[in-house]
XYZ file of C-alpha atoms in Angstrom:
764
model
C 2.345 -4.721 -26.673
C 0.840 -8.088 -27.592
C 1.485 -11.222 -28.895
C 0.686 -12.673 -32.263
C -1.749 -15.691 -31.950
C -0.321 -18.415 -33.835
C 1.854 -18.713 -31.004
C -0.942 -20.050 -29.005
C -1.878 -23.210 -30.156
C -0.800 -24.612 -27.295
C -3.761 -22.715 -25.106
C -6.741 -24.666 -24.942
C -9.023 -25.051 -27.766
C -12.710 -23.782 -26.776
C -12.282 -20.044 -25.490
C -13.549 -19.525 -22.504
C -17.377 -17.664 -22.800
C -17.476 -14.113 -22.672
C -20.156 -11.620 -21.786
C -21.328 -9.724 -24.790
C -21.906 -5.648 -23.436
C -22.521 -4.164 -26.967
C -26.147 -4.029 -25.851
C -25.432 -4.027 -21.691
C -27.928 -7.380 -22.126
C -27.237 -9.873 -19.490
C -29.167 -12.380 -20.808
C -27.836 -15.714 -20.588
C -28.605 -15.979 -24.791
C -25.741 -13.106 -24.359
C -23.179 -15.263 -24.004
C -21.226 -16.232 -26.517
C -17.723 -18.662 -27.218
C -17.260 -17.873 -31.261
C -15.027 -15.032 -30.690
C -12.310 -15.003 -33.154
C -8.880 -13.732 -31.366
C -6.795 -11.091 -33.045
C -4.024 -10.502 -30.352
C -3.522 -11.867 -26.981
C -1.595 -9.315 -24.371
C 0.494 -10.082 -21.540
C -0.190 -8.071 -18.369
C -1.212 -8.288 -15.355
C -4.758 -8.931 -12.714
C -6.616 -5.552 -11.772
C -6.940 -6.808 -8.958
C -5.490 -7.713 -5.236
C -1.732 -7.300 -5.226
C -1.323 -11.288 -6.126
C -1.115 -9.553 -9.284
C -1.459 -13.164 -11.042
C -0.334 -13.030 -14.961
C -2.956 -12.806 -17.931
C -3.616 -12.591 -20.858
C -5.832 -10.562 -22.126
C -7.603 -11.721 -25.307
C -8.347 -8.907 -28.307
C -11.214 -9.415 -30.630
C -12.199 -6.408 -33.447
C -10.639 -3.598 -30.845
C -12.148 -5.133 -27.685
C -11.195 -6.751 -24.921
C -13.231 -9.868 -24.773
C -11.616 -12.653 -22.687
C -8.707 -13.347 -20.934
C -5.908 -16.707 -20.154
C -4.676 -17.601 -17.397
C -0.555 -16.767 -18.141
C 1.217 -20.143 -17.261
C 5.149 -18.520 -17.826
C 4.493 -15.747 -14.597
C 5.982 -17.921 -11.940
C 3.612 -16.893 -9.019
C 0.116 -18.058 -10.408
C 1.491 -20.422 -12.609
C -1.459 -20.514 -15.185
C -4.470 -20.135 -11.592
C -6.578 -17.468 -11.519
C -9.585 -16.807 -9.090
C -12.963 -15.790 -9.609
C -11.889 -12.348 -10.114
C -9.187 -12.273 -11.992
C -10.971 -14.809 -14.020
C -13.672 -12.377 -15.078
C -11.471 -8.870 -14.648
C -11.666 -8.080 -18.508
C -15.870 -7.703 -17.930
C -15.448 -4.257 -16.586
C -13.405 -2.924 -19.942
C -16.316 -2.127 -22.178
C -18.990 -2.125 -19.195
C -22.510 0.108 -19.641
C -21.358 1.817 -16.496
C -18.477 3.000 -18.393
C -17.692 6.857 -17.243
C -17.402 8.279 -21.048
C -17.946 12.229 -20.673
C -16.826 14.745 -18.124
C -20.023 14.989 -15.596
C -20.608 18.690 -13.789
C -23.216 20.062 -11.579
C -23.569 23.780 -13.346
C -26.569 25.089 -10.886
C -25.556 24.742 -7.346
C -24.976 21.135 -4.943
C -28.660 20.249 -5.429
C -28.340 20.530 -9.197
C -27.833 17.151 -12.069
C -24.819 16.172 -13.008
C -24.762 17.032 -16.588
C -22.588 16.187 -19.399
C -19.738 18.851 -20.377
C -16.817 18.978 -22.275
C -13.325 18.677 -21.543
C -12.180 22.280 -21.137
C -15.179 23.578 -19.517
C -14.357 20.709 -16.579
C -10.989 21.186 -16.632
C -11.242 25.401 -16.759
C -13.626 25.494 -13.721
C -11.519 23.233 -11.666
C -8.559 25.314 -12.265
C -10.686 28.493 -11.654
C -12.063 27.458 -8.628
C -8.736 25.774 -6.943
C -7.206 28.919 -7.508
C -9.789 31.327 -6.685
C -10.114 29.173 -3.109
C -6.368 28.766 -2.775
C -5.846 32.750 -3.168
C -8.611 33.249 -0.657
C -7.813 30.856 1.919
C -4.310 29.690 1.320
C -2.891 26.925 -1.070
C -3.523 23.992 1.819
C -7.598 25.143 1.886
C -6.886 22.130 -1.082
C -6.258 18.098 -0.661
C -5.579 15.096 -3.184
C -6.944 11.907 -1.957
C -5.804 9.150 -4.053
C -5.905 5.727 -4.785
C -3.173 2.406 -4.648
C -5.484 0.767 -7.828
C -3.488 2.899 -10.087
C -0.195 2.119 -11.479
C 3.621 3.827 -10.246
C 3.413 6.166 -12.813
C 0.180 7.672 -11.618
C 0.426 7.402 -8.503
C 3.736 9.136 -8.470
C 2.131 11.686 -10.384
C -0.665 12.439 -8.050
C 1.967 13.010 -5.455
C 3.426 15.781 -7.578
C 0.688 17.123 -8.796
C -0.306 18.089 -5.300
C 3.119 19.692 -4.072
C 4.078 21.062 -7.139
C 1.051 21.991 -9.443
C -1.389 23.314 -6.515
C 0.850 23.776 -3.634
C -0.912 21.947 -0.690
C 0.526 19.811 1.588
C -2.388 17.647 2.328
C -1.888 14.887 -0.551
C -2.627 11.244 1.184
C -3.834 8.210 -0.248
C -6.846 4.966 0.387
C -3.740 2.629 1.629
C -3.920 4.591 5.065
C -7.501 2.391 4.964
C -5.286 -1.092 4.535
C -1.492 -0.920 4.279
C -0.466 1.984 6.698
C -0.330 -0.254 10.231
C 2.021 -2.915 7.974
C 3.961 0.250 7.165
C 4.563 1.278 10.717
C 5.599 -1.752 12.072
C 8.038 -2.220 9.489
C 10.066 0.561 9.119
C 9.981 0.476 13.328
C 11.608 -3.046 13.244
C 12.656 -3.819 10.228
C 14.168 -0.521 8.636
C 12.447 -1.352 4.990
C 8.885 -1.542 4.213
C 8.453 -4.530 2.340
C 7.422 -8.224 2.193
C 11.108 -10.068 3.298
C 10.299 -12.723 1.327
C 9.038 -13.911 -2.092
C 5.958 -16.130 -1.912
C 7.800 -19.163 -3.079
C 9.641 -19.293 0.211
C 6.485 -20.922 1.139
C 7.552 -24.090 -0.195
C 11.035 -24.296 1.649
C 9.372 -23.355 5.371
C 8.659 -25.736 8.170
C 6.298 -23.787 9.951
C 3.863 -20.867 8.370
C 1.773 -19.181 10.908
C -0.513 -17.039 9.889
C -2.500 -14.316 12.070
C -6.041 -11.902 10.621
C -5.566 -13.064 6.833
C -8.239 -15.215 4.852
C -6.107 -16.406 2.807
C -8.421 -18.615 1.368
C -10.554 -15.588 0.066
C -8.583 -12.230 0.200
C -5.843 -14.888 -1.913
C -6.858 -17.869 -3.309
C -3.558 -18.118 -5.624
C -1.187 -17.890 -2.663
C -3.399 -21.027 -1.090
C -1.859 -22.904 -3.522
C 1.623 -22.389 -2.060
C 0.484 -23.247 1.335
C -0.645 -26.421 0.311
C 2.947 -27.250 -1.560
C 4.125 -26.545 1.688
C 2.010 -28.854 3.368
C 2.978 -31.242 1.040
C 6.411 -31.269 1.846
C 5.684 -31.282 5.745
C 5.334 -27.964 7.043
C 3.363 -27.218 9.619
C 0.070 -24.168 9.391
C -1.107 -22.249 12.321
C -3.911 -19.647 12.174
C -4.995 -17.177 14.795
C -8.484 -15.717 13.406
C -11.829 -15.099 14.762
C -13.578 -17.272 12.687
C -12.752 -20.404 11.114
C -11.325 -19.387 7.785
C -11.254 -22.143 4.810
C -7.558 -22.610 5.835
C -8.234 -22.671 9.421
C -9.987 -25.320 8.635
C -7.125 -27.756 7.753
C -4.507 -26.087 10.127
C -2.707 -28.076 12.545
C -3.475 -25.272 15.216
C -6.455 -23.186 15.080
C -6.275 -20.249 17.307
C -9.944 -18.706 17.539
C -8.478 -15.423 19.180
C -11.062 -12.564 20.410
C -10.843 -9.775 18.167
C -8.193 -7.341 19.110
C -5.914 -9.078 21.331
C -3.417 -10.028 18.538
C -0.641 -8.542 21.246
C -1.540 -10.989 23.643
C -1.238 -13.987 22.015
C 1.668 -13.119 19.982
C 3.437 -11.693 23.579
C 2.462 -14.916 25.431
C 3.284 -17.636 22.127
C 7.175 -15.361 22.714
C 7.156 -15.819 26.609
C 6.848 -19.969 26.124
C 9.785 -19.867 23.055
C 11.732 -17.899 25.737
C 11.021 -20.103 28.707
C 11.607 -23.301 26.717
C 15.056 -21.973 25.558
C 13.815 -21.762 21.441
C 15.454 -17.620 21.178
C 17.611 -17.428 18.537
C 20.324 -15.852 20.725
C 23.319 -15.584 18.323
C 21.013 -14.051 16.202
C 19.877 -11.797 18.885
C 23.086 -11.021 19.936
C 24.720 -10.032 16.476
C 21.628 -8.850 14.360
C 19.487 -7.293 16.818
C 18.606 -4.322 19.413
C 16.259 -4.051 22.241
C 15.956 -7.686 23.167
C 16.244 -7.038 26.603
C 13.827 -4.368 27.079
C 11.570 -6.471 25.294
C 12.094 -10.183 26.938
C 11.363 -8.273 30.537
C 7.825 -7.480 28.750
C 6.837 -10.908 27.495
C 7.934 -12.570 30.724
C 4.812 -10.588 32.091
C 2.546 -12.696 29.928
C 2.184 -16.483 30.808
C 0.037 -18.703 28.393
C -2.694 -19.046 31.405
C -3.294 -15.190 31.310
C -2.989 -14.596 27.713
C -5.694 -17.287 27.165
C -8.269 -15.167 29.862
C -7.485 -11.916 27.208
C -7.816 -14.182 24.122
C -10.264 -16.807 24.717
C -7.761 -19.740 24.160
C -6.982 -22.834 26.134
C -3.498 -22.102 27.516
C -2.149 -25.490 25.702
C -3.325 -24.584 22.212
C -1.049 -21.056 23.145
C 2.083 -23.547 24.517
C 1.197 -25.869 21.192
C 1.343 -23.132 18.878
C 4.591 -21.493 20.157
C 6.702 -25.328 20.532
C 5.514 -25.360 16.647
C 6.987 -22.366 15.660
C 9.990 -21.821 17.825
C 11.319 -25.501 16.729
C 10.617 -24.998 12.830
C 13.967 -24.573 11.273
C 12.640 -21.669 9.051
C 9.549 -19.871 9.809
C 7.301 -17.425 7.663
C 4.817 -15.079 9.459
C 2.012 -13.811 7.606
C -0.021 -10.919 8.673
C -3.366 -8.888 7.004
C -5.828 -6.932 7.815
C -7.357 -8.441 10.821
C -4.105 -7.766 12.784
C -3.934 -4.425 11.356
C -7.085 -2.753 11.129
C -6.876 -1.851 14.917
C -6.073 1.106 16.817
C -3.162 -0.729 17.978
C -2.517 -1.797 14.426
C 1.407 -0.641 13.895
C 1.805 -2.524 17.793
C -0.070 -5.709 16.515
C 2.516 -5.994 13.268
C 5.977 -5.336 15.495
C 4.616 -7.714 18.294
C 4.735 -9.859 15.486
C 8.135 -9.029 14.250
C 9.376 -9.537 17.505
C 8.424 -13.471 17.620
C 10.445 -13.579 13.853
C 13.313 -11.648 15.313
C 13.638 -13.835 18.236
C 13.578 -16.706 16.675
C 16.099 -16.128 13.796
C 13.459 -15.783 10.809
C 15.056 -13.603 8.899
C 17.391 -13.207 5.815
C 16.887 -17.188 4.890
C 14.615 -19.327 2.440
C 11.401 -20.009 3.887
C 11.942 -17.253 6.988
C 10.657 -13.889 7.524
C 7.734 -12.018 8.173
C 5.075 -10.631 5.281
C 1.791 -8.452 5.355
C -0.177 -9.562 2.503
C -1.482 -6.782 0.606
C -5.284 -6.468 -0.637
C -4.846 -3.383 -2.859
C -3.876 -3.804 -6.046
C -0.590 -1.815 -5.885
C -1.061 -1.661 -2.360
C 3.347 -1.777 -1.436
C 3.923 0.653 -4.618
C 1.756 3.096 -4.301
C 3.217 3.379 -0.878
C 6.662 3.889 -2.006
C 5.843 6.763 -4.515
C 5.694 9.684 -2.621
C 1.290 10.091 -2.753
C 1.577 9.479 1.274
C 1.517 12.703 3.418
C 4.602 12.623 4.635
C 6.714 11.176 2.077
C 8.040 11.957 -1.176
C 9.021 9.159 -3.563
C 11.323 6.157 -2.941
C 10.449 6.129 0.718
C 11.807 9.776 1.336
C 10.990 11.587 4.313
C 9.380 15.020 3.068
C 10.766 16.168 6.370
C 14.477 15.188 6.150
C 16.375 18.250 4.495
C 18.610 16.204 2.433
C 15.602 14.359 0.807
C 13.550 17.546 0.022
C 16.958 18.595 -1.568
C 17.153 15.761 -3.627
C 13.640 15.329 -4.813
C 13.470 19.104 -5.522
C 16.764 19.037 -7.628
C 14.882 16.516 -9.478
C 11.337 18.247 -10.067
C 13.652 21.662 -10.494
C 11.852 23.344 -7.872
C 13.161 25.215 -4.764
C 13.589 23.127 -2.036
C 11.514 26.370 -0.338
C 8.571 26.046 -2.875
C 8.033 21.930 -1.444
C 5.398 21.383 1.205
C 5.666 20.087 4.098
C 4.350 16.969 5.809
C 0.138 17.148 6.018
C -2.823 15.381 6.596
C -3.327 11.765 6.564
C -6.574 10.888 5.010
C -8.625 9.353 7.781
C -7.844 13.469 9.204
C -8.889 15.399 5.751
C -12.481 14.850 6.747
C -12.406 16.697 9.927
C -10.692 19.050 7.998
C -13.088 19.689 5.365
C -15.419 19.708 8.695
C -13.637 22.530 10.010
C -13.433 23.977 5.752
C -10.116 24.111 6.949
C -10.088 22.046 3.586
C -12.476 23.613 1.577
C -11.842 21.654 -1.804
C -10.654 18.206 -2.875
C -9.162 16.292 -5.715
C -10.045 12.514 -5.386
C -8.596 9.875 -7.866
C -9.446 5.745 -7.987
C -10.617 5.909 -3.837
C -14.079 5.818 -2.814
C -14.530 6.321 0.975
C -18.173 6.236 1.105
C -17.538 2.609 1.489
C -14.313 2.477 2.998
C -13.864 4.768 5.512
C -15.691 4.408 8.750
C -18.287 6.346 10.543
C -19.771 7.171 6.623
C -22.693 9.758 7.888
C -19.975 11.884 8.609
C -18.156 11.424 5.623
C -20.609 12.153 3.607
C -21.173 15.461 5.297
C -17.780 16.225 5.080
C -17.865 16.010 1.085
C -20.919 17.210 0.575
C -20.326 20.453 2.515
C -16.658 21.250 0.377
C -16.320 24.185 -2.172
C -15.519 22.308 -4.764
C -15.238 18.177 -4.786
C -13.817 16.710 -7.907
C -13.575 13.222 -8.961
C -11.642 11.193 -11.743
C -12.901 7.090 -11.315
C -13.883 5.351 -14.627
C -17.576 4.319 -12.647
C -20.329 6.609 -10.707
C -18.937 5.412 -7.436
C -20.910 6.005 -4.065
C -18.251 8.969 -3.736
C -18.515 10.036 -7.042
C -22.144 10.651 -7.025
C -21.329 13.635 -4.251
C -18.859 14.994 -6.623
C -19.400 18.587 -7.911
C -17.689 17.295 -10.886
C -16.756 13.900 -12.269
C -13.678 13.177 -14.678
C -14.080 10.039 -16.636
C -10.535 7.827 -16.189
C -9.131 4.747 -17.838
C -9.359 0.949 -16.515
C -6.003 -0.594 -16.174
C -6.329 -2.408 -19.955
C -6.077 0.837 -21.023
C -2.761 2.225 -20.565
C 0.829 0.480 -19.569
C 2.668 0.919 -16.486
C 3.973 -0.464 -13.462
C 2.849 -2.598 -9.862
C 4.504 -3.624 -7.332
C 2.891 -6.611 -5.875
C 2.949 -7.723 -3.069
C 6.208 -9.327 -2.572
C 8.254 -6.039 -3.691
C 8.178 -7.431 -7.316
C 7.439 -4.248 -10.041
C 5.565 -5.693 -13.599
C 3.926 -4.211 -15.877
C 0.957 -3.825 -17.609
C 0.237 -3.534 -21.071
C -1.965 -1.750 -23.475
C -4.979 -4.124 -25.265
C -7.325 -1.215 -26.055
C -8.348 2.387 -26.233
C -10.366 4.139 -23.503
C -14.213 4.529 -24.438
C -15.604 7.715 -25.679
C -13.787 10.833 -24.368
C -12.321 9.211 -21.094
C -8.877 9.855 -20.290
C -5.981 8.497 -18.874
C -5.497 9.486 -15.108
C -2.065 11.033 -15.937
C -3.282 12.459 -19.174
C -5.771 14.280 -16.887
C -3.149 15.790 -14.224
C -0.772 16.984 -17.103
C -3.861 19.235 -18.417
C -4.869 20.178 -15.278
C -1.059 21.172 -14.324
C -1.174 23.043 -17.387
C -4.105 25.268 -16.798
C -2.680 25.937 -13.176
C 0.398 27.491 -15.123
C 2.746 24.328 -13.617
C 2.949 22.477 -17.409
C 6.485 22.870 -18.037
C 7.123 20.220 -15.062
C 4.655 17.935 -16.099
C 5.967 17.475 -19.472
C 4.852 13.652 -20.287
C 4.009 12.432 -23.292
C 4.210 8.334 -21.608
C 4.096 6.614 -18.853
C 7.554 5.401 -19.506
C 8.843 8.906 -19.185
C 6.952 9.417 -16.242
C 8.682 5.687 -14.664
C 11.853 7.066 -15.869
C 11.857 10.130 -13.778
C 10.047 8.157 -10.754
C 13.479 5.834 -11.022
C 15.858 9.080 -10.552
C 14.028 10.501 -7.873
C 14.734 6.688 -5.659
C 17.988 6.953 -7.223
C 20.132 5.393 -3.650
C 16.307 5.071 -1.652
C 15.264 2.079 -0.079
C 12.533 1.393 -2.874
C 15.405 2.119 -5.254
C 14.023 1.507 -8.744
C 17.134 2.955 -10.215
C 18.487 -0.257 -12.250
C 14.597 -1.199 -12.950
C 13.523 -0.936 -16.837
C 10.388 -1.670 -19.172
C 12.866 -4.332 -20.481
C 13.851 -5.207 -17.452
C 11.139 -6.567 -16.186
C 9.585 -7.990 -19.569
C 13.071 -9.822 -19.977
C 12.787 -11.062 -16.178
C 9.232 -11.536 -15.653
C 9.284 -8.466 -12.810
C 11.781 -7.431 -10.784
C 12.281 -7.512 -7.034
C 13.646 -3.924 -5.344
C 15.506 -2.804 -4.368
C 17.761 -3.031 -7.657
C 20.092 -0.002 -7.511
C 21.827 -1.077 -11.547
C 20.849 -1.985 -14.716
C 23.188 -4.461 -14.051
C 21.656 -5.883 -10.957
C 19.165 -8.633 -11.212
C 16.805 -7.624 -8.228
C 16.286 -8.647 -4.523
C 13.741 -11.055 -3.991
C 14.385 -11.515 -0.120
C 15.893 -9.074 2.140
C 17.967 -9.442 5.309
C 19.902 -12.031 4.186
C 23.150 -9.780 6.177
C 21.955 -5.938 7.233
C 18.275 -4.739 8.567
C 17.560 -1.569 7.097
C 18.413 0.577 9.449
C 22.171 2.369 9.801
C 23.659 0.040 12.113
C 21.731 -3.077 9.971
C 20.303 -4.534 12.828
C 16.517 -4.875 13.697
C 14.651 -3.407 16.104
C 12.528 -5.252 18.664
C 10.345 -3.477 20.837
C 8.143 -3.874 24.159
C 4.954 -4.211 23.124
C 1.959 -3.862 26.400
C -1.346 -5.378 25.461
C -3.684 -2.710 24.759
C -7.440 -3.616 24.253
C -9.266 -2.609 21.737
C -10.902 1.065 21.913
C -14.425 -0.191 22.222
C -15.401 -3.536 24.105
C -18.958 -5.230 24.231
C -20.979 -4.332 27.441
C -24.434 -4.438 28.246
C -26.244 -2.550 25.622
C -23.788 -4.112 22.941
C -22.868 -7.114 24.035
C -21.012 -8.286 20.829
C -17.830 -7.873 18.923
C -18.631 -6.706 15.497
C -15.634 -7.165 12.289
C -15.872 -6.789 8.936
C -14.071 -8.392 5.909
C -14.103 -9.315 2.720
C -15.198 -12.185 0.330
C -13.650 -13.893 -2.719
C -16.491 -12.516 -5.370
C -15.509 -8.840 -4.591
C -12.620 -6.636 -4.728
C -12.233 -3.314 -2.219
C -15.394 -1.049 -2.270
C -16.969 -3.195 -4.628
C -17.250 -0.297 -7.150
C -15.889 -2.730 -9.942
C -17.228 -6.218 -8.865
C -20.894 -5.360 -8.161
C -21.055 -4.530 -11.690
C -19.623 -7.972 -13.128
C -22.359 -10.123 -13.658
C -21.015 -14.191 -12.232
C -19.382 -12.044 -8.765
C -22.797 -9.804 -8.375
C -24.790 -13.203 -8.537
C -22.460 -14.732 -6.008
C -22.629 -12.328 -3.751
C -24.984 -9.863 -3.916
C -25.409 -8.270 -0.895
C -23.929 -8.242 2.617
C -25.385 -10.619 5.612
C -24.601 -11.214 9.295
C -22.466 -14.210 10.018
C -22.961 -15.239 13.292
C -22.700 -18.365 15.614
C -25.769 -20.790 16.331
C -25.067 -20.583 19.931
C -26.024 -16.755 19.328
C -28.625 -17.374 16.867
C -30.341 -19.717 19.248
C -30.072 -17.055 22.380
C -31.431 -14.514 20.143
C -34.185 -16.383 18.054
C -32.726 -16.040 14.754
C -32.879 -18.686 11.711
C -30.343 -18.990 9.014
C -32.085 -16.104 6.310
C -34.010 -14.254 8.555
C -33.481 -10.530 8.633
C -31.160 -8.754 11.498
C -30.505 -5.373 12.800
C -26.590 -4.756 13.709
C -26.659 -1.640 15.870
C -23.356 0.237 17.118
C -22.766 3.531 18.555
C -22.938 4.922 15.381
C -25.584 3.712 13.498
C -27.393 0.896 12.306
C -28.233 -1.482 9.324
C -29.708 -4.893 8.197
C -29.029 -8.131 6.271
C -29.503 -11.357 6.673
C -28.373 -13.812 9.096
C -26.068 -16.805 8.671
C -26.132 -19.252 11.218
C -22.766 -21.067 11.214
C -20.198 -22.641 13.491
C -17.116 -21.115 12.398
C -16.967 -17.665 13.900
C -16.709 -16.899 17.559
C -20.091 -16.918 19.801
C -19.286 -13.327 20.739
C -18.555 -11.887 17.179
C -20.395 -10.708 13.998
C -19.142 -10.570 10.995
C -20.020 -8.669 7.881
C -18.376 -8.254 4.473
C -17.597 -4.509 3.604
C -17.668 -4.695 -0.252
C -21.186 -2.620 -0.711
C -22.313 0.695 -0.669
C -25.210 2.821 0.685
C -27.492 1.426 3.139
C -25.606 -2.113 2.924
C -22.298 -0.552 3.906
C -21.086 -1.752 7.064
C -19.066 1.021 7.547
C -21.848 3.416 8.656
C -21.533 1.040 12.329
C -17.483 1.058 12.021
C -15.176 2.604 15.032
C -13.496 6.011 13.622
C -10.807 5.648 16.219
C -7.017 5.797 14.749
C -4.390 4.194 15.550
C -1.563 6.897 17.396
C 1.581 6.930 13.954
C -0.340 5.675 10.977
C -3.753 6.944 11.031
C -5.674 3.591 10.520
C -9.398 3.259 11.495
C -10.163 0.463 13.999
C -12.497 -1.376 11.442
C -11.816 -4.972 12.798
C -13.532 -4.452 16.457
C -16.301 -2.216 17.850
C -18.667 -3.144 20.725
C -22.542 -4.589 18.740
C -25.845 -5.917 18.790
C -28.095 -7.566 17.063
C -31.633 -8.718 16.874
C -34.465 -9.589 14.604
C -35.546 -6.941 12.389
C -39.213 -5.976 12.252
C -39.135 -6.329 8.588
C -36.584 -6.385 5.256
C -34.950 -3.221 4.471
C -36.154 -1.074 1.659
C -33.805 -2.499 -1.002
C -34.484 -5.757 0.056
C -38.196 -5.811 -0.351
C -38.150 -8.316 -3.873
C -34.868 -10.415 -2.393
C -35.534 -13.962 -2.269
C -32.357 -15.076 0.399
C -32.911 -18.557 1.028
C -30.440 -19.832 -2.174
C -27.690 -17.322 -1.981
C -27.457 -18.076 2.063
C -27.823 -22.009 1.357
C -24.931 -21.802 -1.075
C -22.783 -19.492 0.919
C -23.272 -21.607 4.117
C -21.865 -24.656 1.503
C -18.996 -22.926 0.867
C -18.180 -21.304 4.702
C -18.941 -24.550 6.521
C -17.023 -28.326 5.969
C -18.703 -30.890 7.466
C -17.651 -31.756 10.610
C -16.017 -34.762 10.054
C -13.765 -32.877 7.822
C -12.506 -29.913 9.862
C -9.499 -31.025 11.908
C -9.734 -30.628 15.985
C -9.379 -27.359 17.208
C -10.009 -25.360 20.428
C -13.007 -25.058 21.209
C -14.987 -21.675 19.945
C -16.067 -19.947 23.476
């Protein structure tokens, strides 16, 4: 799909500078702004779950820039630094353009191969391994930065073409706690409200979400809400950009979120701020939850969380007295060994005050991965069939089998989640893996163990568009495509289904991921189930799979998406316009009532001690996306954040005799890494923070704790015991790096002058 350039006379005359990748030279004289644009292709950003609308600018068959779309109702003509430079990955000189193979064993180099050689080898090896060790010895590990069509076909390929039960995806590492909490409390796994509901809220409570850096476009809604009189509460161990202007900032200890939420609900209960009518008519489980939170007075909670009791009381009153309150959570609350419990505790707070089903009232999670919402609905999860159907539920199995045209007995049962695939590889229970659009050598914890597992596979196949840290370990690498080279749907963090439109052809011999899967299925003798010639055909089959399910896409078509600028699911018929706000009349359980659950506070799996006296937490920065596989190749983004750093409070730095820019070695029970220090006041003195977008020896997930949340098996990235010391020398990767300017620039962004920061509780 494209738009005639003459329509865009209202766009600014001077095209933004575009980088010339003809030579791959990053020198300034290769930046230019004299391109004559042939087409503007309406689409969306390829990065976070906000999915901002944009136009890709095409000249001479190449994407040379972007324009933000003012017609898309979420970003209204705004883009963040990542969105503004997203097009620079499309024609990047690092793009994979031919299949690669190791022809002479694990230690031989990756060499160019033909598609026939690569696909025939994969087919032969998969079939031989399954004949010897059973069909479950092969696994599929997929991603959620792909379209719904691609994610859907990965789950179907695993179950139908390979017949393996071991299929999962990288949303296990980010969104699975939110899924568990939504399913336990509300019965439907989707954000309850559109982002525009912020403009109707009297109070917004953000806990464990760095909105300013991870979702910068959403920040504009926060400011508009504040302009209308909305109050803002932020709970986070770091004084993030939005926390600096919050009405109440709660600098809680990492891993104490559920204690804080129980303490706030205790105050709301004692002060008569619960919505008794809502609880009586629309929920179950209040009496048990009430008995539990009565044991969490603010004085005791303050000791656990490292806060002042008065701050907890003030926050509870501000939230409880609001006519309409919104709660937003993200990875800070969810990346824990009790991440699901934390999410449920946040739901309890919203349910007890009747904050669901109205404009400005609800509870939602902010999705970091581009298709984090859609990717968790389409059936690529270990326990799931398309449409959020249960792989162990007989009627769901029968229905999906009928759509796919297979016997229900042929459909595998639940397999291992991604985090349990690694130990299964080490046990040689899983002997081969087909991995698409994910980079666990940066994103999984305890990476030394991950590397050993992947290297030990009999066959490791990766499909990607760059040679990621994970693809470097593969036996066969297949060149895939980026979002601008195909069409398909994405489901944003609001639950709005939108559509990517193709702008250019893939480079060299690269193939679209769904085409790769269909060709493999054909070679495996299952081609009759994968006779797709377009993403539209895949989407139409997926729509049928979801008919009557919780995540019902049956009434969503490519045409309706274009007409409405996106459609919120559930959308059960073609006449239905979609459902922007959930739970106005019913929750997602058969009786229509939400569930409250008593959530006792459980400490983190690993707490500080004499050897490791600090808490290490990890997170994102505005200039990078997930593992950094794309953004670390984008010149401007790389320049702004070229390597990781260690944030520490000035009191901690003084005690350790560490100054700004000094090289610091951080150790945990799993390993150590060295990075420059960023000495600030906007973090708790007992806490260290390192961004996680970097690979090899710069990867902080060398250090993080692989302990898993019991229900959803998400790792505890956000809390582990650590120590920090001045490094004896720079690491090898940084011998010629000058950190002073970069640390100074980051510090200016990190901390406003103290006069500009609203009074907050003292950081302890």
